[in-house]
Coordinates of C-alpha atoms in Angstrom, one line a residue:
Chain K
M189 CA -14.3 -25.8 -3.9
N190 CA -11.7 -27.4 -6.0
R191 CA -8.1 -28.0 -4.9
Y192 CA -6.9 -24.6 -6.2
G193 CA -9.3 -22.7 -3.9
S194 CA -11.9 -20.2 -5.0
P195 CA -12.5 -19.3 -8.7
R196 CA -11.4 -15.7 -7.8
A197 CA -8.1 -17.0 -6.7
L198 CA -7.8 -19.2 -9.8
L199 CA -8.1 -16.0 -12.0
A200 CA -4.9 -14.8 -10.5
L201 CA -3.1 -17.7 -12.1
M202 CA -4.6 -17.1 -15.5
P203 CA -1.4 -15.9 -17.2
M204 CA 0.0 -19.4 -16.7
L205 CA -2.6 -20.7 -19.1
W206 CA -1.8 -18.3 -21.9
V207 CA 1.8 -19.2 -22.4
G208 CA 3.0 -18.3 -25.8
A209 CA -0.3 -17.3 -27.2
C210 CA 0.9 -14.2 -29.0
S211 CA 4.5 -14.0 -27.8
P212 CA 7.0 -12.6 -27.7
D213 CA 5.9 -10.7 -24.7
P214 CA 7.4 -10.6 -21.2
E215 CA 4.0 -11.0 -19.7
A216 CA 3.8 -14.4 -21.2
S217 CA 6.7 -16.0 -19.3
V218 CA 5.6 -18.9 -17.2
A219 CA 5.0 -18.7 -13.5
R220 CA 6.2 -22.1 -12.3
Q221 CA 6.5 -23.6 -8.8
A222 CA 9.1 -21.0 -7.9
A223 CA 6.5 -18.4 -8.5
F224 CA 3.1 -17.9 -7.0
R225 CA 0.9 -20.9 -6.2
L226 CA -2.0 -21.8 -4.0
P227 CA -1.4 -24.3 -1.3
V228 CA -4.3 -26.8 -1.3
H229 CA -5.2 -26.2 2.4
F230 CA -5.1 -22.4 2.3
P231 CA -8.0 -20.1 1.7
A232 CA -8.1 -17.7 -1.3
P233 CA -5.4 -15.1 -1.1
V234 CA -6.1 -11.4 -0.5
Y235 CA -3.7 -10.1 -3.2
D236 CA -5.2 -10.6 -6.6
F237 CA -2.1 -9.4 -8.6
K238 CA -4.4 -7.0 -10.5
G239 CA -2.2 -5.0 -12.8
N240 CA 0.9 -7.0 -11.6
Q241 CA 0.6 -10.4 -13.2
P242 CA 3.3 -12.7 -11.9
T243 CA 6.1 -13.8 -14.1
E244 CA 9.4 -15.4 -13.4
A245 CA 11.4 -12.4 -14.5
R246 CA 9.5 -10.0 -12.3
V247 CA 9.8 -12.3 -9.3
A248 CA 13.5 -12.5 -10.1
L249 CA 13.7 -8.7 -10.2
G250 CA 11.9 -8.5 -6.9
R251 CA 14.3 -11.0 -5.3
K252 CA 17.3 -9.0 -6.5
L253 CA 15.7 -5.8 -5.0
F254 CA 14.9 -7.6 -1.7
F255 CA 18.7 -8.3 -1.2
E256 CA 19.8 -4.8 -2.5
P257 CA 21.5 -2.5 0.0
E258 CA 21.2 0.4 -2.4
L259 CA 17.6 0.6 -1.3
S260 CA 19.0 2.4 1.8
R261 CA 20.4 5.9 1.9
D262 CA 24.0 4.9 2.5
G263 CA 24.0 1.5 0.7
T264 CA 24.3 -0.5 4.0
V265 CA 20.8 -2.0 4.6
S266 CA 18.8 -4.3 2.5
C267 CA 15.3 -5.8 3.2
A268 CA 17.1 -9.1 3.8
D269 CA 19.2 -7.6 6.7
C270 CA 16.2 -7.5 8.9
H271 CA 14.4 -10.4 7.2
R272 CA 16.9 -13.2 7.1
Q273 CA 15.8 -16.4 5.4
Y274 CA 17.3 -18.7 8.1
G275 CA 15.2 -16.7 10.6
G276 CA 12.0 -17.3 8.7
F277 CA 12.7 -13.9 7.1
S278 CA 12.9 -12.2 10.5
D279 CA 15.9 -10.8 12.4
P280 CA 16.9 -13.3 15.1
Y281 CA 19.6 -11.0 16.4
H282 CA 17.8 -7.9 17.4
D283 CA 14.8 -7.1 19.6
L284 CA 14.2 -3.9 17.6
S285 CA 14.9 -3.2 14.0
H286 CA 18.3 -1.8 13.1
G287 CA 18.5 0.7 10.2
V288 CA 21.1 3.0 8.7
D289 CA 23.7 4.5 11.0
N290 CA 22.8 1.7 13.4
L291 CA 19.6 3.6 14.3
L292 CA 17.0 1.6 16.3
G293 CA 13.4 1.3 15.3
T294 CA 10.6 0.9 17.8
R295 CA 9.3 -2.6 17.0
N296 CA 10.6 -6.1 16.3
S297 CA 11.2 -7.1 12.7
P298 CA 8.5 -9.7 11.9
A299 CA 8.9 -13.0 10.2
L300 CA 7.7 -13.0 6.6
S301 CA 5.6 -15.7 4.9
N302 CA 2.3 -16.1 3.1
L303 CA 2.1 -12.3 2.6
A304 CA -0.4 -12.6 -0.3
W305 CA -2.9 -13.7 2.3
Y306 CA -2.4 -10.5 4.5
P307 CA -5.1 -7.9 4.5
H308 CA -2.7 -5.4 6.1
F309 CA 1.0 -5.2 7.2
M310 CA 3.1 -4.0 10.1
W311 CA 2.4 -4.6 13.8
D312 CA -0.3 -1.9 13.7
G313 CA -1.8 -2.9 10.3
G314 CA -1.1 0.6 9.0
A315 CA 0.1 -0.5 5.6
I316 CA -2.8 -2.0 3.6
H317 CA -1.3 -3.2 0.3
I318 CA 1.6 -5.5 -0.4
E319 CA 2.7 -3.2 -3.2
T320 CA 3.0 0.0 -1.2
M321 CA 4.0 -1.7 2.1
S322 CA 7.7 -1.6 1.2
I323 CA 7.7 2.2 0.9
A324 CA 7.5 2.3 4.7
P325 CA 10.9 0.7 5.5
I326 CA 12.6 2.3 2.5
T327 CA 11.6 5.8 3.6
N328 CA 11.6 5.4 7.4
P329 CA 14.4 7.6 8.8
V330 CA 15.4 4.9 11.3
E331 CA 15.3 2.1 8.7
M332 CA 16.6 2.7 5.2
D333 CA 16.0 6.5 5.2
E334 CA 15.9 6.8 1.4
T335 CA 13.5 8.2 -1.2
L336 CA 11.9 6.2 -3.9
W337 CA 13.1 8.7 -6.5
R338 CA 16.7 8.2 -5.4
V339 CA 16.6 4.4 -5.3
V340 CA 15.2 4.3 -8.9
H341 CA 17.9 6.9 -9.9
K342 CA 20.7 4.8 -8.4
L343 CA 19.5 1.5 -9.8
N344 CA 19.0 2.8 -13.3
H345 CA 22.7 3.5 -13.4
R346 CA 23.4 -0.2 -12.9
P347 CA 23.7 -2.4 -16.0
D348 CA 22.6 -5.5 -14.0
Y349 CA 19.3 -3.7 -13.1
R350 CA 18.9 -2.5 -16.7
A351 CA 19.1 -6.1 -17.8
A352 CA 16.8 -7.4 -15.1
V353 CA 14.2 -4.7 -15.7
Q354 CA 14.4 -5.4 -19.5
A355 CA 13.7 -9.1 -18.9
A356 CA 10.8 -8.3 -16.6
Y357 CA 9.1 -5.5 -18.4
G358 CA 10.4 -5.4 -22.0
E359 CA 12.0 -2.0 -21.4
D360 CA 15.1 -1.3 -19.4
T361 CA 14.0 1.6 -17.2
L362 CA 13.1 1.0 -13.6
T363 CA 10.3 3.1 -12.2
D364 CA 9.1 3.3 -8.6
Q365 CA 5.9 1.4 -9.7
R366 CA 7.9 -1.4 -11.3
M367 CA 10.2 -1.6 -8.3
L368 CA 7.3 -1.8 -5.8
Q369 CA 5.4 -4.3 -7.9
A370 CA 8.4 -6.6 -8.4
L371 CA 9.1 -6.5 -4.7
A372 CA 5.5 -7.5 -4.1
Q373 CA 5.8 -10.4 -6.5
F374 CA 8.9 -11.7 -4.6
M375 CA 7.2 -11.2 -1.2
A376 CA 4.0 -13.0 -2.5
V377 CA 6.0 -16.1 -3.5
L378 CA 7.4 -16.5 0.0
I379 CA 4.9 -19.2 0.7
S380 CA 5.5 -21.4 3.7
D381 CA 3.2 -24.5 3.5
Q382 CA 5.6 -27.4 3.9
S383 CA 6.0 -27.6 7.7
P384 CA 5.2 -30.8 9.6
Y385 CA 2.0 -29.0 10.7
D386 CA 1.0 -28.5 7.0
R387 CA 1.7 -32.2 6.2
Y388 CA -0.5 -33.1 9.1
L389 CA -3.3 -30.8 7.9
N390 CA -3.0 -32.5 4.5
G391 CA -3.6 -36.0 5.9
K392 CA -0.2 -37.2 7.0
T393 CA -1.0 -37.7 10.7
E394 CA 2.5 -39.2 11.3
A395 CA 4.0 -35.8 10.4
L396 CA 3.4 -34.7 14.0
T397 CA 4.7 -36.6 17.0
V398 CA 2.4 -37.6 19.8
D399 CA 3.5 -34.6 21.9
Q400 CA 3.1 -32.3 18.9
Q401 CA -0.4 -33.5 18.4
A402 CA -1.2 -32.9 22.0
G403 CA 0.3 -29.5 21.7
L404 CA -1.9 -28.8 18.6
A405 CA -4.9 -29.8 20.7
L406 CA -3.9 -27.3 23.3
F407 CA -3.2 -24.7 20.6
R408 CA -6.7 -25.3 19.1
R409 CA -8.3 -25.0 22.5
D410 CA -6.5 -21.8 23.8
C411 CA -4.7 -20.0 20.9
A412 CA -6.4 -20.7 17.5
S413 CA -9.3 -18.3 18.1
C414 CA -6.7 -15.6 17.3
H415 CA -3.9 -17.6 15.7
A416 CA -6.5 -18.9 13.3
E417 CA -5.6 -22.0 11.2
P418 CA -4.1 -22.6 8.8
L419 CA -2.4 -19.2 8.5
T420 CA -2.0 -19.0 12.3
T421 CA -3.4 -15.5 12.5
D422 CA -6.8 -13.9 12.0
F423 CA -5.0 -10.6 11.4
S424 CA -6.9 -8.9 14.3
F425 CA -5.3 -6.5 16.9
K426 CA -5.1 -7.6 20.5
R427 CA -3.6 -6.8 23.8
N428 CA -1.9 -9.9 25.1
G429 CA -1.4 -8.8 28.7
L430 CA 2.3 -8.4 28.6
A431 CA 3.4 -6.3 31.6
G432 CA 5.2 -3.0 31.3
P433 CA 4.4 0.6 30.3
V434 CA 2.5 1.2 27.2
N435 CA 4.8 3.4 25.3
D436 CA 3.6 2.4 21.9
E437 CA 0.0 3.2 21.0
G438 CA 0.0 0.3 18.5
R439 CA -3.2 0.0 16.5
Q440 CA -4.6 3.3 18.0
L441 CA -2.0 5.1 15.8
I442 CA -4.0 3.9 12.8
S443 CA -7.6 3.5 14.0
L444 CA -7.5 6.7 16.2
K445 CA -9.7 4.7 18.6
P446 CA -8.8 4.9 22.3
E447 CA -9.7 1.2 22.8
D448 CA -7.0 0.2 20.4
K449 CA -4.2 1.6 22.5
G450 CA -1.6 -1.1 23.0
R451 CA -3.2 -3.5 20.6
F452 CA -0.9 -5.1 18.0
K453 CA -1.6 -7.5 15.2
V454 CA -1.8 -11.2 16.1
P455 CA 1.4 -12.5 14.4
N456 CA 1.7 -15.2 11.9
L457 CA 3.4 -18.1 13.8
R458 CA 5.0 -19.9 10.8
N459 CA 8.7 -20.5 11.5
V460 CA 8.2 -19.0 14.9
A461 CA 10.9 -21.2 16.5
L462 CA 13.5 -19.6 14.1
S463 CA 12.4 -16.0 14.6
P464 CA 13.2 -14.9 18.1
P465 CA 12.9 -12.6 19.9
Y466 CA 9.1 -12.3 20.4
M467 CA 6.3 -9.8 20.8
H468 CA 6.0 -6.4 19.1
N469 CA 9.0 -5.1 20.9
G470 CA 11.1 -8.2 21.1
R471 CA 10.8 -8.4 24.9
L472 CA 10.8 -12.2 25.2
S473 CA 13.9 -13.9 24.0
D474 CA 12.7 -17.5 23.6
L475 CA 9.5 -19.5 23.1
S476 CA 9.6 -20.9 26.6
Q477 CA 9.2 -17.3 27.9
V478 CA 6.3 -16.8 25.5
I479 CA 4.5 -20.0 26.8
D480 CA 5.2 -19.0 30.4
H481 CA 3.6 -15.7 29.7
Y482 CA 0.4 -17.2 28.4
S483 CA 0.5 -19.8 31.2
E484 CA 1.0 -17.5 34.2
T485 CA 1.6 -13.7 33.7
I486 CA -1.2 -12.4 31.5
G487 CA -2.1 -9.0 32.9
P488 CA -5.4 -7.2 33.4
E489 CA -5.3 -5.3 30.1
A490 CA -5.5 -8.5 28.0
D491 CA -8.3 -8.9 25.4
A492 CA -10.6 -11.9 25.6
P493 CA -10.3 -14.8 25.4
L494 CA -7.1 -14.2 27.4
S495 CA -7.8 -13.7 31.1
V496 CA -5.7 -12.5 34.0
G497 CA -3.2 -15.0 35.2
G498 CA -3.2 -17.3 32.2
F499 CA -4.0 -20.8 31.2
H500 CA -1.9 -22.5 33.9
Y501 CA -0.2 -25.2 31.9
T502 CA 1.5 -28.1 33.5
P503 CA 5.2 -28.6 32.6
E504 CA 4.1 -31.4 30.3
E505 CA 1.6 -29.2 28.5
K506 CA 4.2 -26.5 28.1
N507 CA 6.5 -29.0 26.5
Q508 CA 3.7 -30.1 24.2
L509 CA 3.0 -26.6 23.1
L510 CA 6.7 -25.9 22.5
E511 CA 6.9 -29.1 20.5
F512 CA 4.0 -28.0 18.4
L513 CA 5.4 -24.6 17.8
N514 CA 8.6 -26.3 16.5
A515 CA 6.4 -28.2 14.1
L516 CA 5.6 -24.9 12.4
T517 CA 9.2 -24.7 11.1
D518 CA 9.2 -25.2 7.3
E519 CA 12.7 -26.4 6.4
A520 CA 11.9 -26.4 2.7
F521 CA 11.0 -22.7 3.0
V522 CA 14.0 -21.5 5.0
E523 CA 16.4 -23.5 2.8
N524 CA 14.8 -22.9 -0.6
P525 CA 17.6 -21.6 -2.8
L526 CA 15.1 -19.7 -4.9
F527 CA 14.5 -17.4 -1.9
A528 CA 18.2 -16.8 -1.2
N529 CA 20.4 -13.9 -2.2
P530 CA 20.7 -14.2 -6.0
D531 CA 24.2 -12.7 -6.1
Chain V
M179 CA -0.6 -9.4 -27.0
F180 CA -1.4 -9.8 -23.4
L181 CA -5.0 -9.7 -22.2
E182 CA -5.6 -8.6 -18.6
L183 CA -8.5 -10.5 -17.2
K184 CA -11.1 -8.5 -15.4
T185 CA -11.6 -10.0 -12.0
T186 CA -15.3 -9.8 -11.9
P187 CA -16.8 -12.5 -9.7
V188 CA -17.3 -15.7 -11.5
K189 CA -19.0 -18.6 -9.8
N190 CA -18.9 -22.3 -10.4
W191 CA -16.5 -22.3 -13.3
S192 CA -14.4 -25.4 -13.7
L193 CA -10.7 -25.1 -14.3
G194 CA -11.3 -26.6 -17.8
L195 CA -14.0 -24.1 -18.8
V196 CA -11.9 -21.2 -17.6
A197 CA -8.9 -22.5 -19.5
L198 CA -10.9 -23.0 -22.7
T199 CA -12.4 -19.6 -22.4
S200 CA -9.1 -17.9 -22.0
L201 CA -7.7 -19.8 -25.0
S202 CA -10.6 -18.6 -27.2
L203 CA -10.0 -15.1 -26.0
V204 CA -6.3 -15.4 -27.0
S205 CA -7.2 -16.7 -30.4
I206 CA -9.6 -13.9 -31.0
S207 CA -6.9 -11.4 -30.0
C208 CA -4.5 -12.8 -32.5
E209 CA -6.8 -12.4 -35.5
K210 CA -6.3 -9.4 -37.8
E211 CA -9.2 -7.0 -37.7
D212 CA -11.0 -6.4 -40.8
D213 CA -11.9 -2.8 -41.2
N214 CA -14.2 -2.5 -44.2
N215 CA -17.2 -0.9 -42.4
T216 CA -18.3 2.5 -43.6
P217 CA -17.1 4.9 -40.9
A218 CA -19.9 6.5 -38.9
P219 CA -19.8 10.3 -38.5
T220 CA -16.7 10.9 -36.4
P221 CA -17.2 12.6 -33.0
T222 CA -14.6 15.4 -32.5
F223 CA -12.6 16.2 -29.5
G224 CA -10.7 19.1 -28.1
T225 CA -8.9 20.3 -25.0
M226 CA -10.2 22.2 -22.0
T227 CA -7.7 24.0 -19.8
V228 CA -8.3 24.3 -16.1
E229 CA -6.4 27.2 -14.6
F230 CA -5.7 27.8 -10.9
E231 CA -4.5 31.3 -10.2
H232 CA -3.1 31.3 -6.7
V233 CA -3.4 34.5 -4.6
Y234 CA -3.1 35.3 -0.9
G235 CA -5.8 37.9 -0.3
G236 CA -5.0 40.5 -3.0
D237 CA -1.5 39.4 -3.7
A238 CA -0.1 36.8 -6.1
F239 CA 1.0 33.6 -4.4
V240 CA 4.1 31.8 -5.6
V241 CA 6.4 29.3 -3.8
P242 CA 8.7 30.0 -2.0
S243 CA 6.2 32.7 -0.9
A244 CA 6.4 36.2 0.4
T245 CA 5.3 36.7 4.0
F246 CA 1.6 37.0 4.6
V247 CA -0.5 37.6 7.7
N248 CA -3.2 35.1 8.6
G249 CA -6.4 35.5 10.6
S250 CA -4.6 34.7 13.8
G251 CA -2.3 37.6 13.2
E252 CA 0.7 35.4 12.5
S253 CA 3.2 36.2 9.7
V254 CA 3.8 33.2 7.6
S255 CA 5.6 32.1 4.5
F256 CA 5.4 28.9 2.5
N257 CA 8.2 26.6 1.1
K258 CA 5.7 24.1 -0.4
F259 CA 2.1 24.1 -1.5
N260 CA 1.1 20.9 -3.4
Y261 CA -2.4 19.4 -3.9
Y262 CA -4.2 16.8 -5.9
V263 CA -7.0 17.8 -8.3
T264 CA -8.8 14.6 -9.3
N265 CA -11.9 13.1 -10.9
L266 CA -12.8 16.1 -13.1
K267 CA -16.2 16.1 -14.6
L268 CA -17.6 18.6 -17.1
T269 CA -21.4 19.2 -17.6
K270 CA -22.7 20.2 -21.0
A271 CA -25.5 22.6 -21.6
D272 CA -27.8 19.7 -22.2
G273 CA -27.1 18.3 -18.7
S274 CA -24.9 15.4 -19.9
V275 CA -21.7 14.8 -17.9
W276 CA -18.3 13.9 -19.3
S277 CA -15.8 12.4 -16.8
E278 CA -12.0 12.5 -17.5
E279 CA -10.5 9.0 -17.3
E280 CA -7.5 8.5 -15.1
S281 CA -8.2 11.9 -13.8
Y282 CA -5.4 12.6 -11.3
H283 CA -3.4 15.8 -11.4
L284 CA -0.8 17.0 -8.9
V285 CA -0.6 20.8 -8.6
K286 CA 2.7 22.0 -7.3
V287 CA 2.8 25.8 -6.9
G288 CA 6.1 27.1 -7.9
A289 CA 7.4 30.3 -9.4
N290 CA 4.2 30.9 -11.4
A291 CA 1.1 31.9 -9.5
S292 CA -1.0 30.2 -12.2
V293 CA -1.0 26.5 -12.8
E294 CA -2.8 25.1 -15.8
I295 CA -4.0 21.6 -16.3
D296 CA -4.9 20.5 -19.9
I297 CA -7.8 18.1 -20.1
E298 CA -7.4 16.2 -23.3
N299 CA -9.9 14.4 -25.5
V300 CA -12.9 16.3 -24.3
P301 CA -15.9 15.8 -26.6
S302 CA -16.7 18.9 -28.6
G303 CA -19.6 20.9 -27.2
D304 CA -20.8 23.6 -24.9
Y305 CA -20.0 23.2 -21.2
K306 CA -21.7 24.9 -18.4
A307 CA -20.2 23.5 -15.2
I308 CA -17.2 21.7 -13.7
E309 CA -16.7 19.4 -10.7
F310 CA -13.4 18.2 -9.2
T311 CA -12.1 16.8 -6.0
I312 CA -9.2 17.9 -3.9
G313 CA -7.7 14.6 -2.8
V314 CA -7.6 11.0 -4.0
D315 CA -10.6 8.8 -4.0
S316 CA -10.7 5.9 -1.5
L317 CA -10.3 3.2 -4.2
R318 CA -6.9 4.5 -5.4
N319 CA -5.7 4.8 -1.8
V320 CA -6.0 1.0 -1.5
S321 CA -5.0 -0.2 -5.0
G322 CA -1.3 -0.7 -4.7
A323 CA 1.6 1.0 -6.4
Q324 CA 0.4 3.7 -8.8
T325 CA 2.2 5.7 -11.4
G326 CA 2.0 9.2 -13.0
A327 CA 0.6 11.9 -10.7
L328 CA -0.1 9.2 -8.1
S329 CA 3.5 7.8 -8.1
P330 CA 4.5 7.6 -4.4
A331 CA 7.8 9.0 -5.5
E332 CA 6.0 12.3 -5.5
Q333 CA 6.1 12.1 -1.7
M334 CA 2.4 12.7 -1.4
F335 CA 1.8 9.2 0.1
W336 CA 1.9 8.0 3.6
S337 CA 3.5 4.6 3.8
W338 CA 3.2 3.9 7.5
N339 CA -0.6 4.5 7.4
S340 CA -1.4 3.8 3.8
G341 CA -3.0 6.7 1.9
Y342 CA -2.4 9.8 -0.1
I343 CA -1.6 13.2 1.2
F344 CA -4.2 15.3 -0.5
L345 CA -2.5 18.7 0.2
K346 CA 0.9 19.4 1.5
A347 CA 1.7 22.9 2.9
E348 CA 5.0 23.6 4.6
G349 CA 6.7 26.8 5.7
Q350 CA 7.3 28.9 8.8
E351 CA 6.1 31.7 10.9
T352 CA 8.5 34.7 11.1
G353 CA 9.3 34.0 14.8
G354 CA 10.9 30.8 13.6
Q355 CA 8.1 28.2 14.2
A356 CA 8.0 25.8 11.2
F357 CA 4.7 24.4 10.1
T358 CA 4.0 21.1 8.4
Y359 CA 0.5 20.4 7.2
H360 CA 0.1 17.0 5.4
I361 CA -3.6 16.7 5.0
G362 CA -5.4 13.5 3.9
G363 CA -7.7 10.7 5.1
F364 CA -10.3 8.8 3.1
R365 CA -12.2 6.7 5.6
N366 CA -15.7 7.4 6.7
S367 CA -15.5 4.7 9.3
N368 CA -13.3 6.5 11.7
G369 CA -14.3 10.1 10.8
T370 CA -11.1 10.9 8.9
N371 CA -12.6 11.6 5.4
A372 CA -10.9 14.8 4.2
L373 CA -12.0 14.5 0.6
Q374 CA -13.4 17.8 -0.6
T375 CA -15.4 17.9 -3.8
L376 CA -16.2 21.2 -5.5
N377 CA -18.8 22.1 -8.1
F378 CA -18.9 25.3 -10.1
A379 CA -21.4 26.5 -12.7
F380 CA -20.2 29.0 -15.2
G381 CA -23.3 31.2 -14.9
T382 CA -24.0 33.1 -18.0
Q383 CA -20.8 31.9 -19.6
T384 CA -20.3 28.8 -21.8
A385 CA -17.0 27.0 -22.5
T386 CA -17.1 25.8 -26.0
V387 CA -14.7 22.9 -26.8
S388 CA -13.8 21.9 -30.4
P389 CA -10.8 20.7 -32.2
N390 CA -9.9 24.4 -32.9
A391 CA -11.0 25.9 -29.6
T392 CA -9.4 25.4 -26.1
P393 CA -11.3 27.3 -23.5
V394 CA -9.7 28.1 -20.2
L395 CA -11.7 27.7 -17.0
H396 CA -10.1 30.3 -14.7
H397 CA -10.2 29.5 -11.0
V398 CA -8.9 31.6 -8.2
V399 CA -7.3 29.8 -5.3
D400 CA -7.0 32.1 -2.3
V401 CA -4.4 30.5 0.1
A402 CA -5.5 32.9 2.9
E403 CA -8.6 30.6 3.2
F404 CA -6.3 27.8 4.1
F405 CA -5.9 29.3 7.5
D406 CA -9.3 30.9 8.0
G407 CA -11.8 29.5 5.4
H408 CA -13.9 27.6 8.0
Q409 CA -12.2 27.8 11.4
A410 CA -9.1 29.7 12.4
L411 CA -5.9 27.6 12.1
S412 CA -3.1 29.0 14.2
V413 CA 0.4 28.1 13.2
L414 CA 1.7 28.6 16.7
N415 CA -1.1 26.5 18.3
S416 CA -1.0 23.7 15.8
P417 CA 2.2 23.8 13.8
T418 CA 2.1 20.1 12.7
V419 CA -0.8 18.1 11.3
V420 CA 0.7 15.1 9.5
M421 CA -1.9 12.3 9.8
P422 CA -5.6 11.7 9.2
G423 CA -8.0 12.8 11.9
A424 CA -10.2 15.6 13.1
M425 CA -7.6 18.4 12.5
A426 CA -7.0 17.2 9.0
V427 CA -10.7 17.2 8.3
M428 CA -11.0 20.7 9.7
I429 CA -8.2 22.0 7.6
S430 CA -9.7 20.4 4.5
E431 CA -12.9 22.3 5.2
N432 CA -10.8 25.4 5.3
Y433 CA -9.1 24.8 2.0
H434 CA -12.4 23.9 0.4
H435 CA -13.0 27.6 0.6
M436 CA -9.8 28.5 -1.2
F437 CA -11.3 27.6 -4.6
S438 CA -13.6 29.8 -6.6
F439 CA -14.6 29.9 -10.2
D440 CA -13.8 33.2 -11.8
H441 CA -14.5 33.1 -15.5
V442 CA -14.2 31.3 -18.9
H443 CA -11.7 32.5 -21.5
N444 CA -13.0 31.2 -24.8

């Protein structure tokens, strides 16, 4: 395998090779580093950009939409309100998502990164495509509570959107398909691959401290069977033995299988130190509590390889794990000006 | 001009070879086409109209609807009755089958009991049978943001559990109980496949398509069967079915029985 990953993944980048062939054409604009790329140590992405070839102008439109409060019914909530860049594109302020009229959702707003590698989205995996995923928060009555038709209608009255859509598509009319595809392009370029952990994986052993390396060894022993490297998740659904009533069926809502009751997606851990609170319902407020849970309080409902009680870490091991989790923070990602509000 | 690469599996291509191939494709696409061949005999095409005449028992069915009685003795009326008709195929007298491309149509019953779908660019010929599906095939359910009849702005798409709503029926029972039936589901794996495919032969009749002739395939859709075509659906017992599952499959088996082929108008 070459450094760009599989040949299939390479095909996704083909528009870059055709620059200017028969221009002018908006499809021909170049996808540079600000756009989609394949980290050398990642597997092939899931999203193949079929029918939605990445261009700078489309990523730019998607970015504008991501920060656009008019996606909500009353113009108060944008995607970025629950997915803040400094929080690893999560909401570090709330245990449950907050929508229009300060309505509360039922689950914690997840951190976003490396979404082109996701086979499904949401805590229960119910959304199965990066292009249609964003319909869920836009139309959910306790999130943005808006219709696609109305969003498109509102934005087509805005000269700034007319110009952005013209640049992206060569015509100035936004459609729901263009909106969803542009949002997908921006989400797909939110690639986090510059953390100390990534530098370590790419051969710079000094990128991790001695404690962090010891934490990585513990992580590989006890956690990586679900938080699979390098994406830090295998996208499976698990019960982690957190105590408390099961008032959210989790994966069972989608699979309809009784054994999936209370199972939730194994979360991506990149930028996890920036994205409290933790677990599907935001019950744990800091990483020490998370480590304490896996060390001591795993309940009987937990899926293998977790077992009742936990891993019984020493204080030193807990510190090593915490230090390792801090090494998943990607400063270049959370400070990248190309991912910030464009206005 | 922009060429969209087909992402068929390609093995062991080096970056250089792929780049070279793509450049050669681009250069071909930029050449002017010479057109000095003698034209072959040109096939001709026409339009076939597929008509769905909605009734409830013996009465015309429009939306908003009158009040009708179902098999459970409940008096019901409808505010909405939408469904997808997709993947139309027409069979000629010689047995050959023509399939409509991008064959996705959304029927929304409104003030007219009859809804007509024009199928364009049908090869001229004599047709003896039609096939279509109520619902959206599994591939389109998992292929990202669609447009046209499949635009999610039509509100026939579940975002929280990705997939199309194949049929949406909403209304109320006269006692005040609202009903909401959003029926879909395309997975065989968990027993939620609610796709219903229908085949109708025209019997002794033939539908002859030509540039000058647009036959109409007249179907009758009896909405009474929605409640009782296969198993009784009681609005009071089951007023809300809004996700894939066993109830959705049962209701899809009911509405399979709504459709019947009536006759061809040539």
